Amino acid sequence: MMHRFFGRPSLVAASVSLLALLIGGCLLPVPLPVRSDVTRIDEVRLSDDVLVSAGPRLLLERLSRRLEKSQPGLTVVDPIAFRDSAFPDGGWRLEELLEPEQRERVGDGLGVRFLVLIGAGVTQVRDEMGIFLPGLAATAMRETTVLAAVVFDLDTGLPVCRLRSKAESIGVTLACYIFAVIIDPSTGSSSVEGLADAIAETLAEEAGDTPHRIALMAAEASGDPFVVWQGAPMTVGRDFAIGEMLNGLAEVETDIVPGATTRDEIRAWLGDPFAHHAGFRIDVYRLTAVAESKTRPFWFFFDFDWRDREERAYAGYLLVTYDEEWRVVDVDHAFVASAVDPPGPLEQETWTGDLSERSKYDYSFGRSAVASATGFRLEVEYVGEDTREALFTEPDGVLVLEFGDWSEQDVP
């Protein structure tokens, strides 16, 4: 599912601005230009349940206008016309579209060579701080926007690359009696423009200056459509860090080829492991992230307040075993979530409203997890605010690692 990714204002900033307007003051909005950071990834991984959608329409229209402006001779076909031509019987499955017969019909009927799918987009807006004094108010918020796309060549049915645009900045609201100034970071617009320019550059490299037609559509899936790990939840708002952790581990795992990938290659991707043992020829990697909601430290008439603060910790593990030449034998992952206070269901709920307003962390990660690789079983759970890692040999079930410490027994 696509996410709303244009920044929503901080509630504190909105309150200050409204107060200034109500008393007949002056409100001065100051847009803050933000530069996006675009990354190109040539090896594309896709979920197997991706659907091709014609919405969100406004986002696709903005990207289309920017693309046609950036690359003269490029024409973006109407999304509805493309969808009806590509899927005359419905279904909207990307896998079906990439079959030779379907690609040929789209090419002959619409003259479309390239398909650009817009995927996981998210904005995180976090209130950093607030100060409220008589006649004076100030707030600061951090806004991060990420938008991704995959470019397909319909002549071959293969992906060309994945593009990821990220924009981040700090916004500030200042109010003094009847005057208010809002410095608004334009991360949403910046991420759109950066992604569109990168798509245009990629298409120019593939097709040159020859006039060509493309389809610009949206990707929908049960998880992140551009990460092969099934069930990876789409990130919303404050959950940006969780998505980064999930996607990072998932992409590394899909890049590992048993019998070919070496320990040095994995360490070049992930750094030093959380725990490793030369005798067992095993590495355990650990990544952590914290989802935060409504984090608002306020100073209100000399009173410091942390109300409405919520957070939940997550950890992701990668268990890797090697042969005598330190090439991968087996690999598995595990994800674990800390408890919610008050306790609540952990199953992923079906959400039909505005995703940016969701107030719980309802991902399908339990408070315990298990990963198994040849000869070993890793069990992980949250104990209070920390994780407990227990590694057992298989099939005898001997505990050899606990809380990051190896046992004293002799090992090969």
JSON list of N, CA, C and O in Angstrom, two decimals, residues 65-99:
[
{"chain": "A", "resi": 65, "resn": "ARG", "atom": "N", "xyz": [4.87, 15.30, -14.52]},
{"chain": "A", "resi": 65, "resn": "ARG", "atom": "CA", "xyz": [5.21, 16.65, -14.99]},
{"chain": "A", "resi": 65, "resn": "ARG", "atom": "C", "xyz": [6.71, 16.91, -14.87]},
{"chain": "A", "resi": 65, "resn": "ARG", "atom": "O", "xyz": [7.33, 17.49, -15.76]},
{"chain": "A", "resi": 66, "resn": "ARG", "atom": "N", "xyz": [7.28, 16.50, -13.76]},
{"chain": "A", "resi": 66, "resn": "ARG", "atom": "CA", "xyz": [8.72, 16.71, -13.57]},
{"chain": "A", "resi": 66, "resn": "ARG", "atom": "C", "xyz": [9.54, 15.90, -14.56]},
{"chain": "A", "resi": 66, "resn": "ARG", "atom": "O", "xyz": [10.55, 16.38, -15.10]},
{"chain": "A", "resi": 67, "resn": "LEU", "atom": "N", "xyz": [9.11, 14.66, -14.84]},
{"chain": "A", "resi": 67, "resn": "LEU", "atom": "CA", "xyz": [9.83, 13.81, -15.79]},
{"chain": "A", "resi": 67, "resn": "LEU", "atom": "C", "xyz": [9.80, 14.41, -17.19]},
{"chain": "A", "resi": 67, "resn": "LEU", "atom": "O", "xyz": [10.83, 14.49, -17.88]},
{"chain": "A", "resi": 68, "resn": "GLU", "atom": "N", "xyz": [8.64, 14.83, -17.63]},
{"chain": "A", "resi": 68, "resn": "GLU", "atom": "CA", "xyz": [8.51, 15.38, -18.98]},
{"chain": "A", "resi": 68, "resn": "GLU", "atom": "C", "xyz": [9.27, 16.70, -19.11]},
{"chain": "A", "resi": 68, "resn": "GLU", "atom": "O", "xyz": [9.76, 17.03, -20.19]},
{"chain": "A", "resi": 69, "resn": "LYS", "atom": "N", "xyz": [9.39, 17.44, -18.01]},
{"chain": "A", "resi": 69, "resn": "LYS", "atom": "CA", "xyz": [10.17, 18.67, -18.02]},
{"chain": "A", "resi": 69, "resn": "LYS", "atom": "C", "xyz": [11.67, 18.38, -18.04]},
{"chain": "A", "resi": 69, "resn": "LYS", "atom": "O", "xyz": [12.45, 19.06, -18.72]},
{"chain": "A", "resi": 70, "resn": "SER", "atom": "N", "xyz": [12.07, 17.33, -17.30]},
{"chain": "A", "resi": 70, "resn": "SER", "atom": "CA", "xyz": [13.50, 17.00, -17.20]},
{"chain": "A", "resi": 70, "resn": "SER", "atom": "C", "xyz": [14.05, 16.37, -18.46]},
{"chain": "A", "resi": 70, "resn": "SER", "atom": "O", "xyz": [15.24, 16.53, -18.78]},
{"chain": "A", "resi": 71, "resn": "GLN", "atom": "N", "xyz": [13.21, 15.65, -19.20]},
{"chain": "A", "resi": 71, "resn": "GLN", "atom": "CA", "xyz": [13.69, 14.94, -20.39]},
{"chain": "A", "resi": 71, "resn": "GLN", "atom": "C", "xyz": [12.77, 15.22, -21.58]},
{"chain": "A", "resi": 71, "resn": "GLN", "atom": "O", "xyz": [11.77, 14.54, -21.76]},
{"chain": "A", "resi": 72, "resn": "PRO", "atom": "N", "xyz": [13.10, 16.20, -22.40]},
{"chain": "A", "resi": 72, "resn": "PRO", "atom": "CA", "xyz": [12.30, 16.48, -23.60]},
{"chain": "A", "resi": 72, "resn": "PRO", "atom": "C", "xyz": [12.23, 15.25, -24.49]},
{"chain": "A", "resi": 72, "resn": "PRO", "atom": "O", "xyz": [13.19, 14.51, -24.65]},
{"chain": "A", "resi": 73, "resn": "GLY", "atom": "N", "xyz": [11.05, 15.01, -25.05]},
{"chain": "A", "resi": 73, "resn": "GLY", "atom": "CA", "xyz": [10.85, 13.83, -25.89]},
{"chain": "A", "resi": 73, "resn": "GLY", "atom": "C", "xyz": [10.26, 12.66, -25.15]},
{"chain": "A", "resi": 73, "resn": "GLY", "atom": "O", "xyz": [9.83, 11.68, -25.77]},
{"chain": "A", "resi": 74, "resn": "LEU", "atom": "N", "xyz": [10.21, 12.75, -23.84]},
{"chain": "A", "resi": 74, "resn": "LEU", "atom": "CA", "xyz": [9.62, 11.67, -23.04]},
{"chain": "A", "resi": 74, "resn": "LEU", "atom": "C", "xyz": [8.13, 11.96, -22.83]},
{"chain": "A", "resi": 74, "resn": "LEU", "atom": "O", "xyz": [7.74, 13.08, -22.52]},
{"chain": "A", "resi": 75, "resn": "THR", "atom": "N", "xyz": [7.31, 10.94, -23.00]},
{"chain": "A", "resi": 75, "resn": "THR", "atom": "CA", "xyz": [5.87, 11.06, -22.80]},
{"chain": "A", "resi": 75, "resn": "THR", "atom": "C", "xyz": [5.42, 10.02, -21.79]},
{"chain": "A", "resi": 75, "resn": "THR", "atom": "O", "xyz": [5.75, 8.84, -21.91]},
{"chain": "A", "resi": 76, "resn": "VAL", "atom": "N", "xyz": [4.68, 10.46, -20.78]},
{"chain": "A", "resi": 76, "resn": "VAL", "atom": "CA", "xyz": [4.12, 9.56, -19.78]},
{"chain": "A", "resi": 76, "resn": "VAL", "atom": "C", "xyz": [2.67, 9.27, -20.15]},
{"chain": "A", "resi": 76, "resn": "VAL", "atom": "O", "xyz": [1.85, 10.19, -20.24]},
{"chain": "A", "resi": 77, "resn": "VAL", "atom": "N", "xyz": [2.34, 8.00, -20.39]},
{"chain": "A", "resi": 77, "resn": "VAL", "atom": "CA", "xyz": [0.98, 7.65, -20.79]},
{"chain": "A", "resi": 77, "resn": "VAL", "atom": "C", "xyz": [0.04, 7.74, -19.60]},
{"chain": "A", "resi": 77, "resn": "VAL", "atom": "O", "xyz": [0.47, 7.69, -18.43]},
{"chain": "A", "resi": 78, "resn": "ASP", "atom": "N", "xyz": [-1.24, 7.86, -19.86]},
{"chain": "A", "resi": 78, "resn": "ASP", "atom": "CA", "xyz": [-2.24, 7.96, -18.80]},
{"chain": "A", "resi": 78, "resn": "ASP", "atom": "C", "xyz": [-2.25, 6.65, -18.00]},
{"chain": "A", "resi": 78, "resn": "ASP", "atom": "O", "xyz": [-2.33, 5.56, -18.58]},
{"chain": "A", "resi": 79, "resn": "PRO", "atom": "N", "xyz": [-2.17, 6.73, -16.65]},
{"chain": "A", "resi": 79, "resn": "PRO", "atom": "CA", "xyz": [-2.13, 5.50, -15.84]},
{"chain": "A", "resi": 79, "resn": "PRO", "atom": "C", "xyz": [-3.34, 4.60, -16.03]},
{"chain": "A", "resi": 79, "resn": "PRO", "atom": "O", "xyz": [-3.20, 3.37, -16.06]},
{"chain": "A", "resi": 80, "resn": "ILE", "atom": "N", "xyz": [-4.53, 5.17, -16.15]},
{"chain": "A", "resi": 80, "resn": "ILE", "atom": "CA", "xyz": [-5.73, 4.36, -16.33]},
{"chain": "A", "resi": 80, "resn": "ILE", "atom": "C", "xyz": [-5.70, 3.64, -17.67]},
{"chain": "A", "resi": 80, "resn": "ILE", "atom": "O", "xyz": [-6.03, 2.45, -17.76]},
{"chain": "A", "resi": 81, "resn": "ALA", "atom": "N", "xyz": [-5.27, 4.35, -18.73]},
{"chain": "A", "resi": 81, "resn": "ALA", "atom": "CA", "xyz": [-5.18, 3.73, -20.05]},
{"chain": "A", "resi": 81, "resn": "ALA", "atom": "C", "xyz": [-4.16, 2.58, -20.04]},
{"chain": "A", "resi": 81, "resn": "ALA", "atom": "O", "xyz": [-4.40, 1.52, -20.64]},
{"chain": "A", "resi": 82, "resn": "PHE", "atom": "N", "xyz": [-3.04, 2.79, -19.36]},
{"chain": "A", "resi": 82, "resn": "PHE", "atom": "CA", "xyz": [-2.04, 1.73, -19.29]},
{"chain": "A", "resi": 82, "resn": "PHE", "atom": "C", "xyz": [-2.58, 0.54, -18.51]},
{"chain": "A", "resi": 82, "resn": "PHE", "atom": "O", "xyz": [-2.41, -0.62, -18.92]},
{"chain": "A", "resi": 83, "resn": "ARG", "atom": "N", "xyz": [-3.21, 0.79, -17.37]},
{"chain": "A", "resi": 83, "resn": "ARG", "atom": "CA", "xyz": [-3.75, -0.30, -16.56]},
{"chain": "A", "resi": 83, "resn": "ARG", "atom": "C", "xyz": [-4.77, -1.12, -17.33]},
{"chain": "A", "resi": 83, "resn": "ARG", "atom": "O", "xyz": [-4.74, -2.36, -17.30]},
{"chain": "A", "resi": 84, "resn": "ASP", "atom": "N", "xyz": [-5.68, -0.44, -18.06]},
{"chain": "A", "resi": 84, "resn": "ASP", "atom": "CA", "xyz": [-6.71, -1.16, -18.80]},
{"chain": "A", "resi": 84, "resn": "ASP", "atom": "C", "xyz": [-6.11, -1.96, -19.96]},
{"chain": "A", "resi": 84, "resn": "ASP", "atom": "O", "xyz": [-6.60, -3.04, -20.30]},
{"chain": "A", "resi": 85, "resn": "SER", "atom": "N", "xyz": [-5.05, -1.43, -20.58]},
{"chain": "A", "resi": 85, "resn": "SER", "atom": "CA", "xyz": [-4.41, -2.15, -21.67]},
{"chain": "A", "resi": 85, "resn": "SER", "atom": "C", "xyz": [-3.59, -3.33, -21.17]},
{"chain": "A", "resi": 85, "resn": "SER", "atom": "O", "xyz": [-3.59, -4.41, -21.76]},
{"chain": "A", "resi": 86, "resn": "ALA", "atom": "N", "xyz": [-2.89, -3.13, -20.04]},
{"chain": "A", "resi": 86, "resn": "ALA", "atom": "CA", "xyz": [-2.02, -4.19, -19.52]},
{"chain": "A", "resi": 86, "resn": "ALA", "atom": "C", "xyz": [-2.81, -5.28, -18.83]},
{"chain": "A", "resi": 86, "resn": "ALA", "atom": "O", "xyz": [-2.37, -6.44, -18.82]},
{"chain": "A", "resi": 87, "resn": "PHE", "atom": "N", "xyz": [-3.96, -4.94, -18.23]},
{"chain": "A", "resi": 87, "resn": "PHE", "atom": "CA", "xyz": [-4.72, -5.91, -17.46]},
{"chain": "A", "resi": 87, "resn": "PHE", "atom": "C", "xyz": [-6.19, -5.91, -17.90]},
{"chain": "A", "resi": 87, "resn": "PHE", "atom": "O", "xyz": [-7.07, -5.45, -17.16]},
{"chain": "A", "resi": 88, "resn": "PRO", "atom": "N", "xyz": [-6.48, -6.37, -19.11]},
{"chain": "A", "resi": 88, "resn": "PRO", "atom": "CA", "xyz": [-7.87, -6.34, -19.59]},
{"chain": "A", "resi": 88, "resn": "PRO", "atom": "C", "xyz": [-8.81, -7.19, -18.74]},
{"chain": "A", "resi": 88, "resn": "PRO", "atom": "O", "xyz": [-10.02, -6.93, -18.70]},
{"chain": "A", "resi": 89, "resn": "ASP", "atom": "N", "xyz": [-8.26, -8.19, -18.03]},
{"chain": "A", "resi": 89, "resn": "ASP", "atom": "CA", "xyz": [-9.09, -9.05, -17.20]},
{"chain": "A", "resi": 89, "resn": "ASP", "atom": "C", "xyz": [-8.93, -8.74, -15.71]},
{"chain": "A", "resi": 89, "resn": "ASP", "atom": "O", "xyz": [-9.36, -9.52, -14.85]},
{"chain": "A", "resi": 90, "resn": "GLY", "atom": "N", "xyz": [-8.29, -7.61, -15.37]},
{"chain": "A", "resi": 90, "resn": "GLY", "atom": "CA", "xyz": [-8.07, -7.26, -13.98]},
{"chain": "A", "resi": 90, "resn": "GLY", "atom": "C", "xyz": [-6.91, -8.04, -13.39]},
{"chain": "A", "resi": 90, "resn": "GLY", "atom": "O", "xyz": [-6.07, -8.59, -14.10]},
{"chain": "A", "resi": 91, "resn": "GLY", "atom": "N", "xyz": [-6.85, -8.08, -12.09]},
{"chain": "A", "resi": 91, "resn": "GLY", "atom": "CA", "xyz": [-5.77, -8.80, -11.41]},
{"chain": "A", "resi": 91, "resn": "GLY", "atom": "C", "xyz": [-4.60, -7.91, -11.03]},
{"chain": "A", "resi": 91, "resn": "GLY", "atom": "O", "xyz": [-4.11, -7.97, -9.90]},
{"chain": "A", "resi": 92, "resn": "TRP", "atom": "N", "xyz": [-4.09, -7.12, -11.98]},
{"chain": "A", "resi": 92, "resn": "TRP", "atom": "CA", "xyz": [-3.07, -6.09, -11.75]},
{"chain": "A", "resi": 92, "resn": "TRP", "atom": "C", "xyz": [-1.75, -6.63, -11.21]},
{"chain": "A", "resi": 92, "resn": "TRP", "atom": "O", "xyz": [-0.98, -5.91, -10.59]},
{"chain": "A", "resi": 93, "resn": "ARG", "atom": "N", "xyz": [-1.47, -7.91, -11.42]},
{"chain": "A", "resi": 93, "resn": "ARG", "atom": "CA", "xyz": [-0.24, -8.51, -10.88]},
{"chain": "A", "resi": 93, "resn": "ARG", "atom": "C", "xyz": [0.95, -8.16, -11.77]},
{"chain": "A", "resi": 93, "resn": "ARG", "atom": "O", "xyz": [0.91, -8.35, -13.00]},
{"chain": "A", "resi": 94, "resn": "LEU", "atom": "N", "xyz": [2.01, -7.69, -11.16]},
{"chain": "A", "resi": 94, "resn": "LEU", "atom": "CA", "xyz": [3.23, -7.35, -11.90]},
{"chain": "A", "resi": 94, "resn": "LEU", "atom": "C", "xyz": [3.79, -8.58, -12.60]},
{"chain": "A", "resi": 94, "resn": "LEU", "atom": "O", "xyz": [4.25, -8.50, -13.75]},
{"chain": "A", "resi": 95, "resn": "GLU", "atom": "N", "xyz": [3.76, -9.71, -11.92]},
{"chain": "A", "resi": 95, "resn": "GLU", "atom": "CA", "xyz": [4.28, -10.95, -12.51]},
{"chain": "A", "resi": 95, "resn": "GLU", "atom": "C", "xyz": [3.60, -11.25, -13.84]},
{"chain": "A", "resi": 95, "resn": "GLU", "atom": "O", "xyz": [4.24, -11.68, -14.80]},
{"chain": "A", "resi": 96, "resn": "GLU", "atom": "N", "xyz": [2.29, -11.02, -13.91]},
{"chain": "A", "resi": 96, "resn": "GLU", "atom": "CA", "xyz": [1.55, -11.26, -15.15]},
{"chain": "A", "resi": 96, "resn": "GLU", "atom": "C", "xyz": [1.94, -10.25, -16.22]},
{"chain": "A", "resi": 96, "resn": "GLU", "atom": "O", "xyz": [2.09, -10.61, -17.40]},
{"chain": "A", "resi": 97, "resn": "LEU", "atom": "N", "xyz": [2.12, -9.00, -15.83]},
{"chain": "A", "resi": 97, "resn": "LEU", "atom": "CA", "xyz": [2.48, -7.96, -16.80]},
{"chain": "A", "resi": 97, "resn": "LEU", "atom": "C", "xyz": [3.82, -8.24, -17.46]},
{"chain": "A", "resi": 97, "resn": "LEU", "atom": "O", "xyz": [4.02, -7.91, -18.64]},
{"chain": "A", "resi": 98, "resn": "LEU", "atom": "N", "xyz": [4.75, -8.84, -16.73]},
{"chain": "A", "resi": 98, "resn": "LEU", "atom": "CA", "xyz": [6.10, -9.05, -17.26]},
{"chain": "A", "resi": 98, "resn": "LEU", "atom": "C", "xyz": [6.21, -10.30, -18.13]},
{"chain": "A", "resi": 98, "resn": "LEU", "atom": "O", "xyz": [7.30, -10.60, -18.63]},
{"chain": "A", "resi": 99, "resn": "GLU", "atom": "N", "xyz": [5.11, -11.01, -18.33]},
{"chain": "A", "resi": 99, "resn": "GLU", "atom": "CA", "xyz": [5.13, -12.14, -19.25]},
{"chain": "A", "resi": 99, "resn": "GLU", "atom": "C", "xyz": [5.23, -11.63, -20.69]},
{"chain": "A", "resi": 99, "resn": "GLU", "atom": "O", "xyz": [4.70, -10.57, -21.01]}
]
